[in-house]
Coordinates of C-alpha atoms in Angstrom, one line a residue:
X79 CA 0.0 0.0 0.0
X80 CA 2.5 2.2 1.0
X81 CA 5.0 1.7 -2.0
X82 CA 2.0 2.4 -3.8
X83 CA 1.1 5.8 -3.0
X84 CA 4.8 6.7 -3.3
X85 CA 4.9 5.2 -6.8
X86 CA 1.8 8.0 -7.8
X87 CA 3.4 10.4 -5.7
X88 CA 6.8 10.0 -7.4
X89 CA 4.8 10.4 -10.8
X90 CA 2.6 12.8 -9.5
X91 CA 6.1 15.2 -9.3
X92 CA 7.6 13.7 -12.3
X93 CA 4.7 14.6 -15.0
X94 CA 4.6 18.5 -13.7
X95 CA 8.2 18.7 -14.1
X96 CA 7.8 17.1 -17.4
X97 CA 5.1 19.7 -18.6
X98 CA 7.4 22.2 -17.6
X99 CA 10.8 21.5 -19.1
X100 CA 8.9 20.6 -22.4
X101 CA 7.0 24.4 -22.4
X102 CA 10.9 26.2 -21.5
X103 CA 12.0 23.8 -24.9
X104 CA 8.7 24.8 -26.9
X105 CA 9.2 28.0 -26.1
X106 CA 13.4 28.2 -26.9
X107 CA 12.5 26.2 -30.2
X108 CA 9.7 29.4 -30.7
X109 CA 12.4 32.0 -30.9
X110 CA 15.0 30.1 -32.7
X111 CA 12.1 29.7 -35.5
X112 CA 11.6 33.4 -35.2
X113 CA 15.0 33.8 -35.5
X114 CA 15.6 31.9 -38.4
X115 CA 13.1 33.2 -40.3
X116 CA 14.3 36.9 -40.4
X117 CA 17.9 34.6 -41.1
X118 CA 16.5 33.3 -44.1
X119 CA 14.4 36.0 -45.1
X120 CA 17.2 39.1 -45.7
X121 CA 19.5 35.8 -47.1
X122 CA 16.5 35.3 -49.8
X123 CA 15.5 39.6 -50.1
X124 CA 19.5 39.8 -50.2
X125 CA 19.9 37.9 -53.6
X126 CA 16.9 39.4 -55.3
X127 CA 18.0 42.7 -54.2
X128 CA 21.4 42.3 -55.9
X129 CA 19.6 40.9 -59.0
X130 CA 17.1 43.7 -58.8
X131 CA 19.8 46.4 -59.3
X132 CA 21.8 44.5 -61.8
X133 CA 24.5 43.0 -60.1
X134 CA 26.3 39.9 -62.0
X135 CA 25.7 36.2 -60.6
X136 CA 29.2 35.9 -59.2
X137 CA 28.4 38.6 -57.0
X138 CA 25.1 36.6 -55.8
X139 CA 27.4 33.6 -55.2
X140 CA 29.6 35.9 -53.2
X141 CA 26.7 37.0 -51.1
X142 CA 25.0 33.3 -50.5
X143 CA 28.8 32.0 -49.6
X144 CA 29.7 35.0 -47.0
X145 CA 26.7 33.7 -45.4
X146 CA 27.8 30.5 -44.5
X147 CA 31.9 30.8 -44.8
X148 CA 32.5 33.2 -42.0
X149 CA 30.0 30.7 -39.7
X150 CA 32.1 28.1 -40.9
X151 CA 35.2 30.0 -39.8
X152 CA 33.9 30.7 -36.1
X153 CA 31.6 28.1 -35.1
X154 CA 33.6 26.2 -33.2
X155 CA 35.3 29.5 -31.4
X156 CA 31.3 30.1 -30.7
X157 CA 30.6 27.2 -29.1
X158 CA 33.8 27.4 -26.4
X159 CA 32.7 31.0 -26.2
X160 CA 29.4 29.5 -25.2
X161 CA 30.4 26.5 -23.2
X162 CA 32.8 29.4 -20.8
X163 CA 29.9 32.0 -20.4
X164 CA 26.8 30.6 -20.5
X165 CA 23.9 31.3 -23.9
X166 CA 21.8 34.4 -22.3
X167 CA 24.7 36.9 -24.0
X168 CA 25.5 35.1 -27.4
X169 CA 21.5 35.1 -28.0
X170 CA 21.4 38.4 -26.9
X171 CA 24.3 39.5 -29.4
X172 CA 22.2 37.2 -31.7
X173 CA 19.0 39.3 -32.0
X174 CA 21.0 42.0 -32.2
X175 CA 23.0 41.3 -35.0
X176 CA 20.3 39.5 -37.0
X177 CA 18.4 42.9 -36.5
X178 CA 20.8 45.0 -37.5
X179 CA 21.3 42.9 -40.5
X180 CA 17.6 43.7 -41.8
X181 CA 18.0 46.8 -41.0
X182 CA 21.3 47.7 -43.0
X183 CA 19.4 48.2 -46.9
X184 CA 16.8 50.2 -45.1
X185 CA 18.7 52.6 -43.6
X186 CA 21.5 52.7 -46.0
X187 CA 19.6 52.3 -49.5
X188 CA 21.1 51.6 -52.7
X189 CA 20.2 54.7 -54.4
X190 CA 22.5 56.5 -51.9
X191 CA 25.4 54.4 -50.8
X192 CA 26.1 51.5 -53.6
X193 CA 26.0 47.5 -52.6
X194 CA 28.2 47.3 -49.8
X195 CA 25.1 47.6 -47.2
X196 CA 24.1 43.9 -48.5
X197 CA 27.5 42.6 -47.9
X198 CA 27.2 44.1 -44.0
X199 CA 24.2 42.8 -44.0
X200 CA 25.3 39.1 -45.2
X201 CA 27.8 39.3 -42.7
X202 CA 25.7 40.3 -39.4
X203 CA 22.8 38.1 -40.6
X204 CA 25.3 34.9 -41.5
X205 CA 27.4 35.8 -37.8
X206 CA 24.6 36.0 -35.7
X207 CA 21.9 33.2 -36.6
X208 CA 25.4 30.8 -35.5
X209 CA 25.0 32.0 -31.7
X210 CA 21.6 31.4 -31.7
X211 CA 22.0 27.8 -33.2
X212 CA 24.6 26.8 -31.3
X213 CA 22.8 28.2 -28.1
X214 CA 19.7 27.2 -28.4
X215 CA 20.3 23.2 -29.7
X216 CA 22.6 23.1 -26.7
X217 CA 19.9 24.3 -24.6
X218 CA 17.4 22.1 -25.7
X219 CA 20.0 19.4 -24.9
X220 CA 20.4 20.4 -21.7
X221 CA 16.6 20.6 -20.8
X222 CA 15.7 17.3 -22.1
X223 CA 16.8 13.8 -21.6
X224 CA 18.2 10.8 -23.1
X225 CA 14.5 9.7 -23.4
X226 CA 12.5 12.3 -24.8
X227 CA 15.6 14.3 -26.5
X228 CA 15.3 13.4 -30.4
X229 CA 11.6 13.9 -29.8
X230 CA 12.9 17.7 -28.5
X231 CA 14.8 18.2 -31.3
X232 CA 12.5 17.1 -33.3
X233 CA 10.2 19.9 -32.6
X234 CA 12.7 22.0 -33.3
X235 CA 13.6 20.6 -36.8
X236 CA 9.6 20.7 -37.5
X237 CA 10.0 24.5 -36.4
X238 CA 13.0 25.4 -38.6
X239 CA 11.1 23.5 -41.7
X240 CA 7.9 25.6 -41.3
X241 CA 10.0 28.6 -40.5
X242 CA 12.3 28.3 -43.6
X243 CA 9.9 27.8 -45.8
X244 CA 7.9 31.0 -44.4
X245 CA 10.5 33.5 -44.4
X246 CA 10.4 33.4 -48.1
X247 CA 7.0 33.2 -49.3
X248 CA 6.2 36.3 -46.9
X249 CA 9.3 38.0 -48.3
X250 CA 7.9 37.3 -51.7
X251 CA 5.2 38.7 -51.0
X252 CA 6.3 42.1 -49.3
X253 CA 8.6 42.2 -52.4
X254 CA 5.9 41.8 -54.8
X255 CA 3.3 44.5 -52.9
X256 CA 5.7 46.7 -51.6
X257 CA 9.4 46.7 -51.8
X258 CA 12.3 45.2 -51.2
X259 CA 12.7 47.6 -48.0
X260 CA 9.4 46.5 -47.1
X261 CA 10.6 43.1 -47.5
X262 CA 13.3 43.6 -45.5
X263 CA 10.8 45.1 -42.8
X264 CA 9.6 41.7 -42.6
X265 CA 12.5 40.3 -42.0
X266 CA 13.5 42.6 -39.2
X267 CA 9.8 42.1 -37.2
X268 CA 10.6 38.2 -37.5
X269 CA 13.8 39.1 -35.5
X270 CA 12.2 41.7 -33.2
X271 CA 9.7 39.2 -32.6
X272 CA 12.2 36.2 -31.8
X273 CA 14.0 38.5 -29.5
X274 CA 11.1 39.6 -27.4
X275 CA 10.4 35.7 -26.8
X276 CA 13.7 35.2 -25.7
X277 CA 14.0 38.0 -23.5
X278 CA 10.9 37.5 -21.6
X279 CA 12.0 34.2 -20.6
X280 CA 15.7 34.4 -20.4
X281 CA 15.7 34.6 -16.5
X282 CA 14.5 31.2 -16.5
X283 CA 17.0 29.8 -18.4
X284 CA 20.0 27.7 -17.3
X285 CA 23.5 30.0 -17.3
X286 CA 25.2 26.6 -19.1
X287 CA 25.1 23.6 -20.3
X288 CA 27.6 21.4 -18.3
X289 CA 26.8 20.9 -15.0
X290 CA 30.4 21.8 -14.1
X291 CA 32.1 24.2 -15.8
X292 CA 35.0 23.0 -18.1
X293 CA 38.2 25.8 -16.8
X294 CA 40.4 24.4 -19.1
X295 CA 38.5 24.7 -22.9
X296 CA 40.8 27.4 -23.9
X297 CA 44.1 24.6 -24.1
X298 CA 42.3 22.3 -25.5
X299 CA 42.1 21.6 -29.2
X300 CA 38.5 21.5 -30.5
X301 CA 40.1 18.9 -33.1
X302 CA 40.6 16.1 -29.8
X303 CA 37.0 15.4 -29.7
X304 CA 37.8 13.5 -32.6
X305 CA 40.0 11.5 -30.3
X306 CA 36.8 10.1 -28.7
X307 CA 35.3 7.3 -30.9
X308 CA 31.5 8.1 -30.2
X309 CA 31.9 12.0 -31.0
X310 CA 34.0 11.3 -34.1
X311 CA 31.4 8.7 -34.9
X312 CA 28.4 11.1 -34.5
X313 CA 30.0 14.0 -36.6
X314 CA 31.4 11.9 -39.2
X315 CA 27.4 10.5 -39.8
X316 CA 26.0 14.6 -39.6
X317 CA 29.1 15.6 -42.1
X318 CA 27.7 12.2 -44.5
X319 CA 24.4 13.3 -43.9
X320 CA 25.0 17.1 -44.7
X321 CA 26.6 16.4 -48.3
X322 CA 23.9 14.4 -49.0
X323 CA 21.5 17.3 -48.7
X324 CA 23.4 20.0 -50.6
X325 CA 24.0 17.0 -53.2
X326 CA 19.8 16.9 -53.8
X327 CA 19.6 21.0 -53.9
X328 CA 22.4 21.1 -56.2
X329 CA 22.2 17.7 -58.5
X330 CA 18.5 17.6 -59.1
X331 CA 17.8 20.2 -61.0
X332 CA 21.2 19.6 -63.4
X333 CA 20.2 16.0 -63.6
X334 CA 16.4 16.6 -64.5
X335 CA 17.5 19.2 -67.1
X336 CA 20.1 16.7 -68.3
X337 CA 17.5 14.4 -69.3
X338 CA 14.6 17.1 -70.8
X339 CA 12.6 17.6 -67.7
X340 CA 11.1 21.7 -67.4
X341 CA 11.5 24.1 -64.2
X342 CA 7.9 23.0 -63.1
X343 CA 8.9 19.4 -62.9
X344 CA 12.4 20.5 -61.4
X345 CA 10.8 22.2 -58.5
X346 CA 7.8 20.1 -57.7
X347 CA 10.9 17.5 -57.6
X348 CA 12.5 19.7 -54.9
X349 CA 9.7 20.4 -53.2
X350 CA 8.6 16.5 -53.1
X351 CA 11.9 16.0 -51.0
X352 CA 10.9 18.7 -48.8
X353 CA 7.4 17.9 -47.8
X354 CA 8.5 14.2 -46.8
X355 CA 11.5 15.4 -44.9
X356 CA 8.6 17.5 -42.7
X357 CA 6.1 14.7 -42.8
X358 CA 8.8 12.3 -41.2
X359 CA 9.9 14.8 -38.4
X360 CA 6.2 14.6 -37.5
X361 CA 6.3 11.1 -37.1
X362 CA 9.6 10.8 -35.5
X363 CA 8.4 11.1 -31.6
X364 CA 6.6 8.0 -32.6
X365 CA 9.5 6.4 -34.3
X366 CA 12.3 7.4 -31.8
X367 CA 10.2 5.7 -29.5
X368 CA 10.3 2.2 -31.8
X369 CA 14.2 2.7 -32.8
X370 CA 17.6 3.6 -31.0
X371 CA 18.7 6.7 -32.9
X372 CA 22.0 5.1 -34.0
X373 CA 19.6 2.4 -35.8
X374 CA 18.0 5.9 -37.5
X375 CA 21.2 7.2 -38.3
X376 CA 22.5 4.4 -40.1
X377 CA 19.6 3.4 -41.7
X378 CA 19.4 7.3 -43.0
X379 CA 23.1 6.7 -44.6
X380 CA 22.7 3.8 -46.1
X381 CA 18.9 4.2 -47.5
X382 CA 20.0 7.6 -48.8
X383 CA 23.2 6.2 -50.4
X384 CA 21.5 3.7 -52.3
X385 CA 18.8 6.1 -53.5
X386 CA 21.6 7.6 -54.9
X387 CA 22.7 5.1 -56.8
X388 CA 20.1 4.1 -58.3
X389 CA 18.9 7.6 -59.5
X390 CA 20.8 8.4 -62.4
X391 CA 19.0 5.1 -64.1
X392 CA 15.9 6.6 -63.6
X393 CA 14.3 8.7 -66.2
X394 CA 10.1 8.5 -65.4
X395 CA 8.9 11.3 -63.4
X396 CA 7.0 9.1 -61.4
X397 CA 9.7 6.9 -60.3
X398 CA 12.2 10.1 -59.8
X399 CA 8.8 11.6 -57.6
X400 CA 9.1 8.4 -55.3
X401 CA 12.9 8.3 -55.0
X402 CA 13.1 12.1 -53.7
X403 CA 9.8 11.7 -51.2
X404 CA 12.2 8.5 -50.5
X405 CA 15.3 10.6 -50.2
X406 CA 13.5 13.6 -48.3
X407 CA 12.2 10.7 -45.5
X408 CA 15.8 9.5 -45.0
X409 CA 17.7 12.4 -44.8
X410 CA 14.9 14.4 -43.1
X411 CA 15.2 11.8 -39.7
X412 CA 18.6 12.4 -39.3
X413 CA 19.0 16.1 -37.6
X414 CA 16.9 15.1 -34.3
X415 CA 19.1 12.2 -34.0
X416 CA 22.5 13.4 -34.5
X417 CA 21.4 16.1 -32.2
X418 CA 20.5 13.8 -29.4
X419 CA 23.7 11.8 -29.6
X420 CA 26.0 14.3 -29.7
X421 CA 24.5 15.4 -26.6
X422 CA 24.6 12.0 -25.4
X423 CA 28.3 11.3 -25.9
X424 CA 29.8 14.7 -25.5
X425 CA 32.4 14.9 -22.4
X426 CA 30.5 17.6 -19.7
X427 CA 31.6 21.1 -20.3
X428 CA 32.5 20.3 -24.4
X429 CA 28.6 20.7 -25.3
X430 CA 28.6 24.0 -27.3
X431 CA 31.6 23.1 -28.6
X432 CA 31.1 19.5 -30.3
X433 CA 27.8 21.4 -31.7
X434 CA 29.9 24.4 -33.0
X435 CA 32.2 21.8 -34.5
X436 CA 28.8 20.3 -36.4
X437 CA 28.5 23.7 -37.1
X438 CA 31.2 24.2 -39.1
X439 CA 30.8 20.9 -41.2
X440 CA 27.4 21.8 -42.0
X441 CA 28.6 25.6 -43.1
X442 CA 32.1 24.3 -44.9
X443 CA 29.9 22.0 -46.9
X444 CA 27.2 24.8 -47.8
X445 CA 30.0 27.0 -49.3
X446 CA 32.5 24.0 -50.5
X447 CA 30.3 21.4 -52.0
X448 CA 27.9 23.4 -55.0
X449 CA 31.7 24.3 -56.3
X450 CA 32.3 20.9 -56.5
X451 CA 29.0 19.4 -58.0
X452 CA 28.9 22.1 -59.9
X453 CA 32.3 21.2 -61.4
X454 CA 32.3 17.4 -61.4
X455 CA 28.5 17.5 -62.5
X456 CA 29.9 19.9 -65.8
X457 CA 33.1 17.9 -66.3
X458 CA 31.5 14.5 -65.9
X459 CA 28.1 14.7 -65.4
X460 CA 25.3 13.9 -62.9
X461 CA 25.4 10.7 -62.7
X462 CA 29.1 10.3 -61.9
X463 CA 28.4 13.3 -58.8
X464 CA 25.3 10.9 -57.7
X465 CA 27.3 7.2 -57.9
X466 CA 30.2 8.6 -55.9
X467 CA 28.0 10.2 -53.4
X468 CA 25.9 7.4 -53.2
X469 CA 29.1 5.1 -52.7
X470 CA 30.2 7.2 -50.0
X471 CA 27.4 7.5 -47.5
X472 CA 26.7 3.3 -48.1
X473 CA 30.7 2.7 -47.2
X474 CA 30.5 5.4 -44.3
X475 CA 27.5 4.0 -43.4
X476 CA 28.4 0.2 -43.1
X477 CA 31.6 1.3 -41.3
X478 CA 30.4 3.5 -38.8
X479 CA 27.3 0.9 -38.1
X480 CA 29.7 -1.8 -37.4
X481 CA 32.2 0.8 -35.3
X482 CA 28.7 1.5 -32.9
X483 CA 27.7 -2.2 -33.2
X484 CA 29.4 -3.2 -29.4
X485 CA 30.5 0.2 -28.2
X486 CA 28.7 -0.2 -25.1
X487 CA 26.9 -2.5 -23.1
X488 CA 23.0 -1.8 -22.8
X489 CA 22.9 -2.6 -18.6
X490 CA 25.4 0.1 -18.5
X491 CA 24.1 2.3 -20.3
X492 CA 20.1 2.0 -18.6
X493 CA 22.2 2.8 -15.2
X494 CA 23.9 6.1 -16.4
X495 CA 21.1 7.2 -18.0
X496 CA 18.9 6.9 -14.9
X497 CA 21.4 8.3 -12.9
X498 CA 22.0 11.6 -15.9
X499 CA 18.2 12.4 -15.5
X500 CA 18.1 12.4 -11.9
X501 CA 21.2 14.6 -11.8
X502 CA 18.9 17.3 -14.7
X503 CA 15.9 16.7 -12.7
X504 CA 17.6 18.1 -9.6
X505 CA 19.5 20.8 -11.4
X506 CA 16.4 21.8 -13.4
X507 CA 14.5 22.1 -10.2
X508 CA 17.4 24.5 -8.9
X509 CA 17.2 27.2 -12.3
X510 CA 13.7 26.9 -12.0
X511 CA 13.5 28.4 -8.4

């Protein structure tokens, strides 16, 4: 009787508390969206701008690659930043850089002062949606657990796909029945709004990730996580997984005009691949619940890999319709995943960092890779870029599958992991107060 009413009392705690961290991680996953919209708003108003007033492609290029090579340059110096002082400043400097961003055209139009406001504004934008990625993933870490974590960041990967996707259309449309200051506008109330959220609830945030503070980052090489097998393993599969997405963005629409397809057909492709990368991160609480997210992860690299290969023998729209809602449901499972392991196997203290480090793959590969389709698909084709992609993510795959096979034993790991979210619950319970 007695063991009992202290099982419902236990649970009677334990749901509240539950509620409560999952409405701080709703709510840090609202102003990241926020953020991210005004991010890739002014990166979509930015390119049409320079088109607008005549500027040459290259210099569009120029623009799109500023915004992800000088993130690629800092992330990881971001994340130790973060990991030393906490995330309530770098959002802060976040909001306020993302702001100032949208507000550089409007202020400084190009009737008056030339281009250079867009390049500022590439530069601020591009610098200051890394704080707020690296912050705000590493919070969402922090406030869930090893059993509801990839469903976590799964709301957040939901958020970033609506929110991507929005910033665009409304800038389009500001464009269209305005201007491109109006657009920009937009852009900047998206920020303003993203800010507010945060600010209104920063109090109530957690000062850090790590539960003791790591006073030695700064003589450490960022470069000796790779040392540790299970971080090296989990950053190798998101750097696989990342040049598998910038290979679809890229590659489709060369292959489908290699073989006579027209720009309709080319985007309803691309957007195929997007709606089923949403429609599996709806279903992904559900499925993280059925499979261990290494099981996810592998299955993502391999599936994807093989869908590669096969595409360049595929000419009927139908069947290249089913292979990219195929390749969107693969690729689209891994983020929440990769997010929850790293989390998982990151030494305390290292959070920020091993996420700045992700970071910097993902950038790199955003600037790097379209150079390199681009070239190898003119050179040698499509179908030679999709086979050796294709070959790569199966090999990677296969080895990293059989590296994770035995790298820990389960009993083990159900002890640590009951003992990890009694140490959160307690500290949550302290930053709450």
């Amino acid at each position: 009787m007695f063991r009992t009413n202290h099982t419902y009392s236990r649970a009677s705690i334990e749901a509240p508390l539950f509620i409560i961290k999952m409405t701080k991680i709703l709510k840090i996953v609202a102003f990241m969206a926020l953020l991210h919209c005004g991010f890739t708003s002014s990166r979509v108003i930015s390119t049409l701008y320079a088109l607008h007033y005549g500027q040459p492609a290259w210099m569009v290029g120029v623009i799109l690659s500023t915004y992800a090579a000088i993130p690629a340059l800092i992330s990881i110096h971001v994340g130790k930043f973060i990991d030393k002082i906490g995330v309530r400043i770098p959002i802060t400097v976040s909001f306020l850089m993302i702001s100032a961003a949208c507000l550089m055209p409007i202020l400084f139009p190009y009737e008056q002062f030339g281009f250079w406001p867009i390049i500022v504004t590439s530069l601020l934008a591009g610098t200051g949606f890394v704080f707020t990625l690296i912050s705000g993933q590493g919070l969402i870490g922090h406030l869930s657990n090893n059993k509801n974590r990839a469903t976590a960041f799964t709301y957040q990967s939901i958020a970033f796909s609506i929110s991507g996707s929005t910033g665009p259309v409304v800038a389009g449309y500001l464009i269209d029945h305005g201007s491109y200051y109006w657009a920009f506008g937009g852009a900047l109330t998206f920020a303003l709004l993203g800010g507010g959220i945060f600010l209104l609830q920063a109090r109530g945030l957690p000062s850090a990730f790590n539960k003791s503070q790591a006073k030695d980052n700064r003589h450490h090489s960022a470069f000796e996580l790779f040392k540790d097998e299970k971080v090296r393993n989990v950053l190798l599969a998101s750097a696989f997984v990342s040049m598998a997405w910038d290979l679809q963005a890229f590659m489709i629409p060369v292959y489908g005009t290699e073989i006579g397809l027209d720009a309709v057909a080319i985007g309803w492709l691309l957007s195929t691949f997007s709606i089923c990368t949403f429609a599996v991160r709806v279903f992904m609480p559900i499925l993280s619940q059925m499979f261990k997210e290494w099981s996810i992860i592998i299955f993502v690299m391999i599936s994807a890999g093989l869908t590669y290969i096969v595409f360049p023998f595929t000419t009927s729209l139908t069947l290249l319709f089913l292979l990219c809602g195929w390749l969107g449901a693969s690729l689209g499972a891994s983020q929440p995943n990769v997010l929850s392991l790293l989390h998982q196997v990151t030494p305390d203290g290292r959070v920020g960092e091993a996420i700045g480090i992700r970071t910097m793959l993902m950038n790199a590969s955003h600037a790097i890779l379209p150079l390199l389709f681009g070239f190898g698909g003119s050179v040698i084709g499509a179908a030679s870029a999709f086979w050796a992609t294709g070959a790569l993510m199966v090999g990677a795959g296969a080895k990293i599958g059989y590296s994770v096979r035995n790298m820990r034993d389960p009993a083990e790991k159900l002890v640590e992991d009951k003992a990890i979210e009694q140490e959160e619950n307690i500290d949550f319970k302290k930053n709450d107060k």
